[in-house]
PDB file of C-alpha atoms and ligand atoms in Angstrom:
ATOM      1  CA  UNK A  39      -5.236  -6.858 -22.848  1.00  0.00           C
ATOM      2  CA  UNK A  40      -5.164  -4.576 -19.842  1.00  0.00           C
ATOM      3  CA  UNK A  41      -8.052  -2.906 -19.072  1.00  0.00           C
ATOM      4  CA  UNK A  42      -7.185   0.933 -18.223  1.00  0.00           C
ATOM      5  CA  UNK A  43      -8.260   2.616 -14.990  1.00  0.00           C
ATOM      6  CA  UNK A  44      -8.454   6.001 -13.889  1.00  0.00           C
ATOM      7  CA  UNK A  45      -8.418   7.024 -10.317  1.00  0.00           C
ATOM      8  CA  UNK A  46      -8.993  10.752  -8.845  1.00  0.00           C
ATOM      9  CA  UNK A  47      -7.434  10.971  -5.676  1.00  0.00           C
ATOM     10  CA  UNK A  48      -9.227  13.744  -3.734  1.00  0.00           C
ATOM     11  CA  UNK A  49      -6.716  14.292  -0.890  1.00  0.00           C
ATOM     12  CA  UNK A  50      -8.314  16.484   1.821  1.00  0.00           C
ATOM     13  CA  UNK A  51     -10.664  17.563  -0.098  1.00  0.00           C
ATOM     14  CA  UNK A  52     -14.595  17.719  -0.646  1.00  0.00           C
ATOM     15  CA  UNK A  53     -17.071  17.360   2.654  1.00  0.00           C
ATOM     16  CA  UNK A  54     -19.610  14.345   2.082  1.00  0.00           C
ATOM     17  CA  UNK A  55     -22.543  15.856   0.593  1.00  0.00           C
ATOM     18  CA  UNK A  56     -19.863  17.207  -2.431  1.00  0.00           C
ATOM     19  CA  UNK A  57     -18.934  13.757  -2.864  1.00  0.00           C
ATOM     20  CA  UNK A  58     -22.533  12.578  -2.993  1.00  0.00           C
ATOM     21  CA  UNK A  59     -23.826  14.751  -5.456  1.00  0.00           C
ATOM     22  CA  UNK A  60     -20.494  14.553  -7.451  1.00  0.00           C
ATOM     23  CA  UNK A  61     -21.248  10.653  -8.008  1.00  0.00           C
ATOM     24  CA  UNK A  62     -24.620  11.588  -8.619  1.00  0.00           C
ATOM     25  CA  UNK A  63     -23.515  13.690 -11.542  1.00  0.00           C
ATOM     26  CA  UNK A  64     -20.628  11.176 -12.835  1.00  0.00           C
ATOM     27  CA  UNK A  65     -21.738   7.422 -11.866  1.00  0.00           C
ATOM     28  CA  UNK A  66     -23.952   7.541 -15.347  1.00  0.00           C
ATOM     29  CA  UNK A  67     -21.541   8.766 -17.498  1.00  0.00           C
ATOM     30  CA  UNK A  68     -18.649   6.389 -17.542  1.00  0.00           C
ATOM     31  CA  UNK A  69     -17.884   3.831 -20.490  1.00  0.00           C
ATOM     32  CA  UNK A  70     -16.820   0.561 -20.523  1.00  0.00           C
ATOM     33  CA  UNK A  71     -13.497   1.312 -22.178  1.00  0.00           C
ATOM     34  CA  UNK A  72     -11.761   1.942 -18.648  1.00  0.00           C
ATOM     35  CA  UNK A  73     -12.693   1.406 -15.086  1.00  0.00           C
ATOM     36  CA  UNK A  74     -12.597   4.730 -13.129  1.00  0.00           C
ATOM     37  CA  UNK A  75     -12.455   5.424  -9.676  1.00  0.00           C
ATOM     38  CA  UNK A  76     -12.511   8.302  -7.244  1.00  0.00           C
ATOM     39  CA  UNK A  77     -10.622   7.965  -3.797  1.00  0.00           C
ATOM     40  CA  UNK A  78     -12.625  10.640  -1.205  1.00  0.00           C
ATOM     41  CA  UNK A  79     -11.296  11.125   2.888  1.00  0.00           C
ATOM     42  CA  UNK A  80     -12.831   8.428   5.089  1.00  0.00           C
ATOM     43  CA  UNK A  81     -15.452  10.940   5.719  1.00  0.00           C
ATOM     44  CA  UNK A  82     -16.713  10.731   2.442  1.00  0.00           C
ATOM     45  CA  UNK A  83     -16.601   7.644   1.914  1.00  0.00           C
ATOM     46  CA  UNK A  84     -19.649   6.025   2.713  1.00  0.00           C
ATOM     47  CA  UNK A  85     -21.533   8.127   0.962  1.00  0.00           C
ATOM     48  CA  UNK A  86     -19.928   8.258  -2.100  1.00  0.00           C
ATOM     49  CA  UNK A  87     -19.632   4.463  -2.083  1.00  0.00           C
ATOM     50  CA  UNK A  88     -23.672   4.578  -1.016  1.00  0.00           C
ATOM     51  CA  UNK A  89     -24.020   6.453  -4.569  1.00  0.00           C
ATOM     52  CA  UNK A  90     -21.552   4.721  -6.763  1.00  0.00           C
ATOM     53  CA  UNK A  91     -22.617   1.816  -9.028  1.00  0.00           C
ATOM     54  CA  UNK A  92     -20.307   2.106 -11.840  1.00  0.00           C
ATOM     55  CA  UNK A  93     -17.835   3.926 -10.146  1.00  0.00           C
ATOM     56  CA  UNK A  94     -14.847   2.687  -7.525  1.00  0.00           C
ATOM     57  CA  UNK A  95     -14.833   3.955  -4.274  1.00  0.00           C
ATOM     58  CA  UNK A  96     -11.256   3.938  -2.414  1.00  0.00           C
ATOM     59  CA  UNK A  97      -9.655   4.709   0.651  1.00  0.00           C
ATOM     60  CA  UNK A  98      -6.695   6.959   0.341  1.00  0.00           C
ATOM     61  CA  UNK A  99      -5.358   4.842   3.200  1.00  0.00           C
ATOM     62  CA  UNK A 100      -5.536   1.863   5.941  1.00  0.00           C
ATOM     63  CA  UNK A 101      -4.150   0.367   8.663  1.00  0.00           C
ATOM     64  CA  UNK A 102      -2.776  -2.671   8.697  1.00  0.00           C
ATOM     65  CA  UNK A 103      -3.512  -4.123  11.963  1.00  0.00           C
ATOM     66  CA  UNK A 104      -7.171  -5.579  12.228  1.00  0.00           C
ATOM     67  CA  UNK A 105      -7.803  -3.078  15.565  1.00  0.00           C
ATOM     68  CA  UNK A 106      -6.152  -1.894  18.955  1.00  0.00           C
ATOM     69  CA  UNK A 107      -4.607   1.235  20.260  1.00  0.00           C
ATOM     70  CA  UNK A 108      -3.981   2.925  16.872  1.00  0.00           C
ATOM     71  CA  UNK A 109      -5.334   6.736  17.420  1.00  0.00           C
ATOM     72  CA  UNK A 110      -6.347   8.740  14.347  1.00  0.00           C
ATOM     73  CA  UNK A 111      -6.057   5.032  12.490  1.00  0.00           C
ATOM     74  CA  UNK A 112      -8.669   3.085  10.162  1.00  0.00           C
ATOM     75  CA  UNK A 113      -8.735  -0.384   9.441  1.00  0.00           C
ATOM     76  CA  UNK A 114      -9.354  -2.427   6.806  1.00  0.00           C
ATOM     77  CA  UNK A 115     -12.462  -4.170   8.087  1.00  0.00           C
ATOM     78  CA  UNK A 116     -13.856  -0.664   9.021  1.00  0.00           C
ATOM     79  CA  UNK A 117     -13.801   0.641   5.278  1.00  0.00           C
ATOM     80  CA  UNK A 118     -14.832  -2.626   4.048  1.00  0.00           C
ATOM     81  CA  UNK A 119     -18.161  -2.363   6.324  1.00  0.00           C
ATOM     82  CA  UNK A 120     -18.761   1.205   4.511  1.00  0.00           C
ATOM     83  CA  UNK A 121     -18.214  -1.585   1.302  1.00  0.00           C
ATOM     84  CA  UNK A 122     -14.961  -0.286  -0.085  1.00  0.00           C
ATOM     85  CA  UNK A 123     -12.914  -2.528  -1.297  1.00  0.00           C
ATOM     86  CA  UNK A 124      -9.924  -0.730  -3.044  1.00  0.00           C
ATOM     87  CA  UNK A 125      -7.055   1.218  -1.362  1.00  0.00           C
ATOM     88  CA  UNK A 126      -4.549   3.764  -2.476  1.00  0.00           C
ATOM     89  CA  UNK A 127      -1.109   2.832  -0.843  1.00  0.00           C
ATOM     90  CA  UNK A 128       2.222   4.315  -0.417  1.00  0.00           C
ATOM     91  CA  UNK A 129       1.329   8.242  -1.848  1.00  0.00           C
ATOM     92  CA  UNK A 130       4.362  10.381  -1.888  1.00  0.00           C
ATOM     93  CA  UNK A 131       2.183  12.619   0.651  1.00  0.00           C
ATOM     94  CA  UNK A 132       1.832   9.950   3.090  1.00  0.00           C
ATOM     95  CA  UNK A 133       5.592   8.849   2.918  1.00  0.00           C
ATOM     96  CA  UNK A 134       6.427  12.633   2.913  1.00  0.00           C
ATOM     97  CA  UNK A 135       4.254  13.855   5.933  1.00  0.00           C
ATOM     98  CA  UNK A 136       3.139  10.867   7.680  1.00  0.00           C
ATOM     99  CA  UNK A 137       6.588   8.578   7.612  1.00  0.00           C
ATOM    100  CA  UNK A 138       5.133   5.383   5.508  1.00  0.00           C
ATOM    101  CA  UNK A 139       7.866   3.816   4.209  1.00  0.00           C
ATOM    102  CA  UNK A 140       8.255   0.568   1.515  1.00  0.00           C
ATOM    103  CA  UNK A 141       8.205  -1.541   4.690  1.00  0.00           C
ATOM    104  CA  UNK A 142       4.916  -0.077   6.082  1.00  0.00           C
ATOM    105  CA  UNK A 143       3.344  -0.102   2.373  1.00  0.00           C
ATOM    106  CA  UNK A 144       4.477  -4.142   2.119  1.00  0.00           C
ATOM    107  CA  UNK A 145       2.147  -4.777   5.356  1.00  0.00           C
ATOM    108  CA  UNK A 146      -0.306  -2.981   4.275  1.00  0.00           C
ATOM    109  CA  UNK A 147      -0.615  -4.983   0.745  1.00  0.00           C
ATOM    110  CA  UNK A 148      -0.544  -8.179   2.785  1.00  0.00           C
ATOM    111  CA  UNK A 149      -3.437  -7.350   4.765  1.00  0.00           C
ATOM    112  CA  UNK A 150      -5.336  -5.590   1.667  1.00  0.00           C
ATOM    113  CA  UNK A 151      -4.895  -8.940  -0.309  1.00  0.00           C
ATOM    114  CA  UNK A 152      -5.706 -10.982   2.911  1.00  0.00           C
ATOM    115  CA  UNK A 153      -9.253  -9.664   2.980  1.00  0.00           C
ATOM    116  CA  UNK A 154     -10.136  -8.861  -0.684  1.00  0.00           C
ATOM    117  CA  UNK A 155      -8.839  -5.377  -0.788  1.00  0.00           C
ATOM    118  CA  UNK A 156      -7.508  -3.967  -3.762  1.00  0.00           C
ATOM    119  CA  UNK A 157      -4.181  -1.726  -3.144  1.00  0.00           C
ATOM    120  CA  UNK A 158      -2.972   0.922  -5.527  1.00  0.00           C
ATOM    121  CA  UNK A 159       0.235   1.020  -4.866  1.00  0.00           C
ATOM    122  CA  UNK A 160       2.497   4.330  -5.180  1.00  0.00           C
ATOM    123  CA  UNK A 161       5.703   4.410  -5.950  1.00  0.00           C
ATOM    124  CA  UNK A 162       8.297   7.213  -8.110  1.00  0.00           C
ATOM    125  CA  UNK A 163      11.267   9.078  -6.888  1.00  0.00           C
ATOM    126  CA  UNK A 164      11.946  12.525  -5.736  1.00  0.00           C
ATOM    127  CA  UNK A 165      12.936  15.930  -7.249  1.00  0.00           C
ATOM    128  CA  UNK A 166      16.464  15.222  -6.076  1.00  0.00           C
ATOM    129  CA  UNK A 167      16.805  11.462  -7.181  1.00  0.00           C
ATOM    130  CA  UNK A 168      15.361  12.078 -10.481  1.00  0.00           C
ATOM    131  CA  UNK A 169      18.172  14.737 -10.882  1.00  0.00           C
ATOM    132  CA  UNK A 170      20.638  12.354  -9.687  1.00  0.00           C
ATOM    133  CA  UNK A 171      19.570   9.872 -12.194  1.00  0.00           C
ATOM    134  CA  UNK A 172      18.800   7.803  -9.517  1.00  0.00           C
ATOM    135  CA  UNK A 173      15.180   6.807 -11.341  1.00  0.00           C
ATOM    136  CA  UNK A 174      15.263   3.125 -12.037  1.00  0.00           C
ATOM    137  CA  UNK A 175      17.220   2.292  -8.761  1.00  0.00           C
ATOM    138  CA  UNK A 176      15.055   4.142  -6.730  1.00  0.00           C
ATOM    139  CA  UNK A 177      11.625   2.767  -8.334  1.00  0.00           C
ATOM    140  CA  UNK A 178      12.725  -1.366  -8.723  1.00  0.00           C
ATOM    141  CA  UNK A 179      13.533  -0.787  -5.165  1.00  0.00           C
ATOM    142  CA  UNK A 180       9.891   0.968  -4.011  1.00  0.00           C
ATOM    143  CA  UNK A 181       8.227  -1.516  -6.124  1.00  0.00           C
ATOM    144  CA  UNK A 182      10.074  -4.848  -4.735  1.00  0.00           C
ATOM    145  CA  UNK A 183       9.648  -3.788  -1.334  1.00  0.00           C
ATOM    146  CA  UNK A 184       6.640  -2.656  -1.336  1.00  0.00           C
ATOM    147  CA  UNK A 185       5.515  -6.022  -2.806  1.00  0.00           C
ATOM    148  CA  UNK A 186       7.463  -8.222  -1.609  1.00  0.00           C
ATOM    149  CA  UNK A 187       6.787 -11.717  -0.348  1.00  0.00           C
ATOM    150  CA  UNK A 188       3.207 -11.461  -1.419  1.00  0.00           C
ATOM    151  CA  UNK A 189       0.196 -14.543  -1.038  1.00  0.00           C
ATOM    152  CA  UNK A 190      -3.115 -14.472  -2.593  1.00  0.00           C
ATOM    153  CA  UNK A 191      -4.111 -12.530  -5.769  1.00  0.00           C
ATOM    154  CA  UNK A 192      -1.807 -10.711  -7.048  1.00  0.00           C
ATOM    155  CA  UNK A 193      -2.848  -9.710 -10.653  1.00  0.00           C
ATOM    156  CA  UNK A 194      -5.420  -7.669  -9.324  1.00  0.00           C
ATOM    157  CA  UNK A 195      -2.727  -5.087  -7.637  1.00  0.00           C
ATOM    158  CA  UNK A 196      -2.199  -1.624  -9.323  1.00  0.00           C
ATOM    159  CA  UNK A 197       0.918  -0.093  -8.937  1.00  0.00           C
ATOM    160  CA  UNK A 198       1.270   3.840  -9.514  1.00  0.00           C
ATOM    161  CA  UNK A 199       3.814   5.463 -10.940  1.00  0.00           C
ATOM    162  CA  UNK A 200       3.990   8.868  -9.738  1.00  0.00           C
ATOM    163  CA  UNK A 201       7.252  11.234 -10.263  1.00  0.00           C
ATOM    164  CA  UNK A 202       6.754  13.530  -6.909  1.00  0.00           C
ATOM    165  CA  UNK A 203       8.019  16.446  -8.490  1.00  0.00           C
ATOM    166  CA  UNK A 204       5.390  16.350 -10.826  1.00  0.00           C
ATOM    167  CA  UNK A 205       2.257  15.815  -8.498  1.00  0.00           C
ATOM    168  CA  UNK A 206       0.458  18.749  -8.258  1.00  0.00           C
ATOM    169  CA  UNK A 207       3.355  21.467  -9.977  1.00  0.00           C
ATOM    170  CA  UNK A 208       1.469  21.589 -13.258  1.00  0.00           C
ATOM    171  CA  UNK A 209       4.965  19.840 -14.687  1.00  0.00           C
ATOM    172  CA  UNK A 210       3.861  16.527 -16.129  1.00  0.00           C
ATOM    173  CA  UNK A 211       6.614  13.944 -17.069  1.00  0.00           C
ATOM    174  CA  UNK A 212       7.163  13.323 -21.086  1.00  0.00           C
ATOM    175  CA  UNK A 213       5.131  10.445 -21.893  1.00  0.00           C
ATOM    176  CA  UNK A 214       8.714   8.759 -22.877  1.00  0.00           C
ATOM    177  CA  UNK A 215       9.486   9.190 -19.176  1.00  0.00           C
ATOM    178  CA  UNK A 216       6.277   7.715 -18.324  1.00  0.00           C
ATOM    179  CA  UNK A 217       6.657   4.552 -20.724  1.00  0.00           C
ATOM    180  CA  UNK A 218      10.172   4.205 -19.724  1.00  0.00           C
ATOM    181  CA  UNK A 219      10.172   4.093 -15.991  1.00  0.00           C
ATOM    182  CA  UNK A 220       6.289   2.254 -16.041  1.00  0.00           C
ATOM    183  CA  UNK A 221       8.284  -0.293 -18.405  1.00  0.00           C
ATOM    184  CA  UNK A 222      11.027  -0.630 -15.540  1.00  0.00           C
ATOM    185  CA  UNK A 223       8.414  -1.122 -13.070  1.00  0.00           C
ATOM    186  CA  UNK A 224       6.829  -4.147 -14.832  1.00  0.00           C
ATOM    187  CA  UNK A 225      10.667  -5.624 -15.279  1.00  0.00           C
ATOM    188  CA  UNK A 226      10.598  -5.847 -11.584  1.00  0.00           C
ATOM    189  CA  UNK A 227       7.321  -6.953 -11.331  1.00  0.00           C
ATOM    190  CA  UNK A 228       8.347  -9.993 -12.816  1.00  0.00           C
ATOM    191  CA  UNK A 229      11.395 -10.611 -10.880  1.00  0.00           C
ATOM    192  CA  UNK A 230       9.043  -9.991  -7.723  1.00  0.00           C
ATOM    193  CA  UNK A 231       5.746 -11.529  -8.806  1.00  0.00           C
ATOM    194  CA  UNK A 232       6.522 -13.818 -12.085  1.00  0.00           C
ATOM    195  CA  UNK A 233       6.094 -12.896 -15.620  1.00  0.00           C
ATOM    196  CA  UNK A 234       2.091 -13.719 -15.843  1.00  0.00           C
ATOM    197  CA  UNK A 235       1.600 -11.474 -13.068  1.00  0.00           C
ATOM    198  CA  UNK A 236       3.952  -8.670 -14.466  1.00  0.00           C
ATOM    199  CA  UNK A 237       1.699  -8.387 -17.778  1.00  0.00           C
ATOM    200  CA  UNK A 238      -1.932  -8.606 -15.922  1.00  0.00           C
ATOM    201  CA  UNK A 239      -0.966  -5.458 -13.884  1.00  0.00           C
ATOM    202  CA  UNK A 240      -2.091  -2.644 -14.100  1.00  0.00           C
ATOM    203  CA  UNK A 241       0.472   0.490 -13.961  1.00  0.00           C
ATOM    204  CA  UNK A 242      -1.078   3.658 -13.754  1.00  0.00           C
ATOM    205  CA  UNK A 243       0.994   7.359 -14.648  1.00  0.00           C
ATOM    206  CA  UNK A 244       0.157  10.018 -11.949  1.00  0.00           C
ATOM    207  CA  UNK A 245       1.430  13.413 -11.959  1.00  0.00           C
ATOM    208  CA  UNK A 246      -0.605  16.218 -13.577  1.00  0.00           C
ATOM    209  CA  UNK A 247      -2.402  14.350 -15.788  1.00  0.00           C
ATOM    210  CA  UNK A 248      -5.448  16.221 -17.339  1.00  0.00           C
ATOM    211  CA  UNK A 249      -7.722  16.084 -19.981  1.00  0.00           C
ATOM    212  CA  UNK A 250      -5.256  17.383 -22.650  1.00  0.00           C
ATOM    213  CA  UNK A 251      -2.588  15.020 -21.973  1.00  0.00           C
ATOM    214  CA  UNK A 252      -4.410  11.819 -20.699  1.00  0.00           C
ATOM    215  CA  UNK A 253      -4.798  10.130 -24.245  1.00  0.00           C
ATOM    216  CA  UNK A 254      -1.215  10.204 -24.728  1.00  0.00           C
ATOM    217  CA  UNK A 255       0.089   8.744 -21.482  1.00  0.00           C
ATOM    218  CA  UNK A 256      -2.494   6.058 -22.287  1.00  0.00           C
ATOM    219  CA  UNK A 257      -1.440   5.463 -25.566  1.00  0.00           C
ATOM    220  CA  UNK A 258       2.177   4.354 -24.134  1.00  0.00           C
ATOM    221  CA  UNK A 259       2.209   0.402 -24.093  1.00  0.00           C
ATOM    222  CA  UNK A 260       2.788  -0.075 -20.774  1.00  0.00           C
ATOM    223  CA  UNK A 261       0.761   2.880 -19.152  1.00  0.00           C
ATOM    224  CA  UNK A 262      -2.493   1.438 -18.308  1.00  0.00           C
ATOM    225  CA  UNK A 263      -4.178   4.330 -16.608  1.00  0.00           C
ATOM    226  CA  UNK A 264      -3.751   7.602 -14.465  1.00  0.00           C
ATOM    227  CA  UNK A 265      -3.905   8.772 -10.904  1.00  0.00           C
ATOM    228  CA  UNK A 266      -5.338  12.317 -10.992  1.00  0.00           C
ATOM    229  CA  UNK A 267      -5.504  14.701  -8.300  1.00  0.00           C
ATOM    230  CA  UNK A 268      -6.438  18.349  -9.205  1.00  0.00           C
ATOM    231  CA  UNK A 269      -8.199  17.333 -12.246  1.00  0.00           C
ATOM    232  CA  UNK A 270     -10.013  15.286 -10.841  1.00  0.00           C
ATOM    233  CA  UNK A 271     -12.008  17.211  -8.525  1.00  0.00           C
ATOM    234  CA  UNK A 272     -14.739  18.979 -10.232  1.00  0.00           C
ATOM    235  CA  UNK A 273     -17.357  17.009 -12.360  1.00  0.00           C
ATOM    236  CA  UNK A 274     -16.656  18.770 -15.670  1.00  0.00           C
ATOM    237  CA  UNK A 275     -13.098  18.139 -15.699  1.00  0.00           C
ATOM    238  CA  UNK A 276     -13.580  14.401 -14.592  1.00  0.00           C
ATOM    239  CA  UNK A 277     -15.761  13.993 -17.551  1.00  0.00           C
ATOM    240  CA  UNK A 278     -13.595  15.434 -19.700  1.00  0.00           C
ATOM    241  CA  UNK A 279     -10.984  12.563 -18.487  1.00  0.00           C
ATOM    242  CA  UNK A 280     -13.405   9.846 -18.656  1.00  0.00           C
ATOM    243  CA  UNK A 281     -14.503  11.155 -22.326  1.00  0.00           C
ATOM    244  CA  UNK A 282     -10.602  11.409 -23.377  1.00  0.00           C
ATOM    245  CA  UNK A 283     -10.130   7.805 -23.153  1.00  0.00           C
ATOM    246  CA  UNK A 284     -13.487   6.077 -24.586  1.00  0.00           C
TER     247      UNK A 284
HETATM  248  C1  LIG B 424      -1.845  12.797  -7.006  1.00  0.00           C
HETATM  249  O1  LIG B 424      -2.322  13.377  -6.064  1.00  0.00           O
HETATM  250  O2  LIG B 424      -1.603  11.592  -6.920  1.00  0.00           O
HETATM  251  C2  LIG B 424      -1.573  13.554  -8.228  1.00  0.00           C
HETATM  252  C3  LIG B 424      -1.022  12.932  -9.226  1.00  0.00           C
HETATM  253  O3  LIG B 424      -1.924  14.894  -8.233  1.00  0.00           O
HETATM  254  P1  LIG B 424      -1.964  15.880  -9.510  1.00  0.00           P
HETATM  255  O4  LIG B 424      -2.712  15.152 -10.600  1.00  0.00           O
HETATM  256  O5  LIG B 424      -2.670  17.081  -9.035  1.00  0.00           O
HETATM  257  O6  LIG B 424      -0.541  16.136  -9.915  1.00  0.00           O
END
C-alpha cells in the first residue's frame, strides 16, 4: 500500500519569516494518513526546515555537481547542511525558463540518490503535445530519461505528473486523465526500474489541485498524491488539503 503525499510547491514565493510562522501554524495539524510536504525558495528553507517536525522540507531545485564555478547555483550538500533532504526535480517552470532538460533532471537524480536525497521528479507534456495526442509518448519518454540508469534506492523516488497546461490556469485534468497517464507512467517505471520498484512509487497528480478536487484524484488507483502550487500557499487552504485526505 502506497502511502500518499502531498507537496506545496511555493515557487517564488513567501520571505522566511512567512514560512516560519506558516509551519508554526501547520506542523501540528497533519495526520498520519499521508505525508505532506511544503517546498519554500532556498531562502526559506532553513527556517522552515528549523520549524518542521512532521512536515517535509524541499528544495525546489539543486545542482548536481558537488561545488565549483556554478554562479546563482546550490548544491546538494549545501541544502542538506540546512537538513533537507528531499528535492523537487524537472518542474515544467524550470525546463520552460531555465533550459533543464530529461538529461539534466537524470544527473540530478543520480546525485540526489548518491547522498540520500529524495527527488520528486516532474514530468507531463505541453499544451501543444497534449493536443497532438502526443501524451503517452511524450511522458514514457520524460520519465525513462529522466530515470534512467539509476543505482541506489530507488523506491523512495516520486515522480510527478503534471499536465503544464494545467499548472496554475485553474483547468485541472479529469481525474480519468490523471489515472490514465499516472498508470502509463508506472508501465514505464517498470520497464526502467523493474516491476517491485514500479508499484512502491509514489506518483503524485499536479495541476490545480485544491481542496474540492483533491479526494478524487486520490481516490484514482494509481494517483498517490498531489503537487500543489496556489493552493498551497496560505495556511487555511493547506489545511483544508491535508483535512481532505485523512
Ligand atoms: C505546480 O506549481 O506544480 C502546480 C501544480 O501549480 P498549481 O497547483 O497552482 O496549478
Amino acid at each position: 500500500m502506497r502511502k500518499p503525499i502531498i507537496v506545496g510547491n511555493w515557487k517564488m514565493n513567501k520571505r522566511s519569516q512567512d514560512a516560519m510562522e506558516f509551519v508554526k501554524e501547520v506542523d501540528s495539524k497533519l495526520h498520519d494518513g499521508a505525508d505532506f510536504g511544503i517546498a519554500p525558495a532556498f531562502t526559506a528553507l532553513w527556517a522552515a526546515q528549523n520549524e518542521a517536525e512532521n512536515l517535509i522540507v524541499a528544495a525546489q531545485n539543486v545542482h548536481f555537481e558537488e561545488s565549483g564555478a556554478f554562479t546563482g547555483e546550490v548544491s546538494i550538500d549545501m541544502i542538506k547542511e540546512l537538513g533537507v533532504k528531499w528535492v523537487i526535480l524537472g518542474h515544467s517552470e524550470r525546463r520552460q525558463y531555465f533550459n533543464e532538460t530529461d538529461e539534466t533532471v537524470n544527473k540530478k537524480v543520480k546525485a540526489c540518490l548518491a547522498n540520500d536525497i529524495t527527488p520528486i521528479v516532474c514530468v507531463g507534456e505541453t499544451l501543444e503535445e497534449f493536443e497532438a495526442g502526443q501524451t503517452e509518448a511524450v511522458v514514457r519518454r520524460q520519465t525513462r530519461d529522466c530515470l534512467a540508469d539509476l543505482e541506489g534506492d530507488v523506491k523512495h523516488v516520486v515522480v510527478a505528473y503534471e499536465p503544464v497546461w494545467a499548472i496554475g490556469t485553474g483547468k485541472s485534468a479529469t481525474t480519468e486523465i490523471a489515472q490514465n497517464t499516472c498508470a502509463l507512467i508506472r508501465d514505464e517505471l517498470k520497464n526502467v526500474l523493474g516491476e517491485e520498484a514500479a508499484q512502491a512509487i509514489r506518483i503524485q497528480y499536479g495541476g490545480s489541485v485544491k481542496p474540492n478536487n483533491i479526494a478524487e484524484y486520490l481516490s484514482q488507483p494509481d494517483v498517490d498524491g498531489a503537487l500543489v502550487g496556489g493552493a498551497s500557499l496560505k495556511v487555511d487552504s493547506f489545511l483544508e488539503l491535508v483535512n481532505a485526505v485523512k
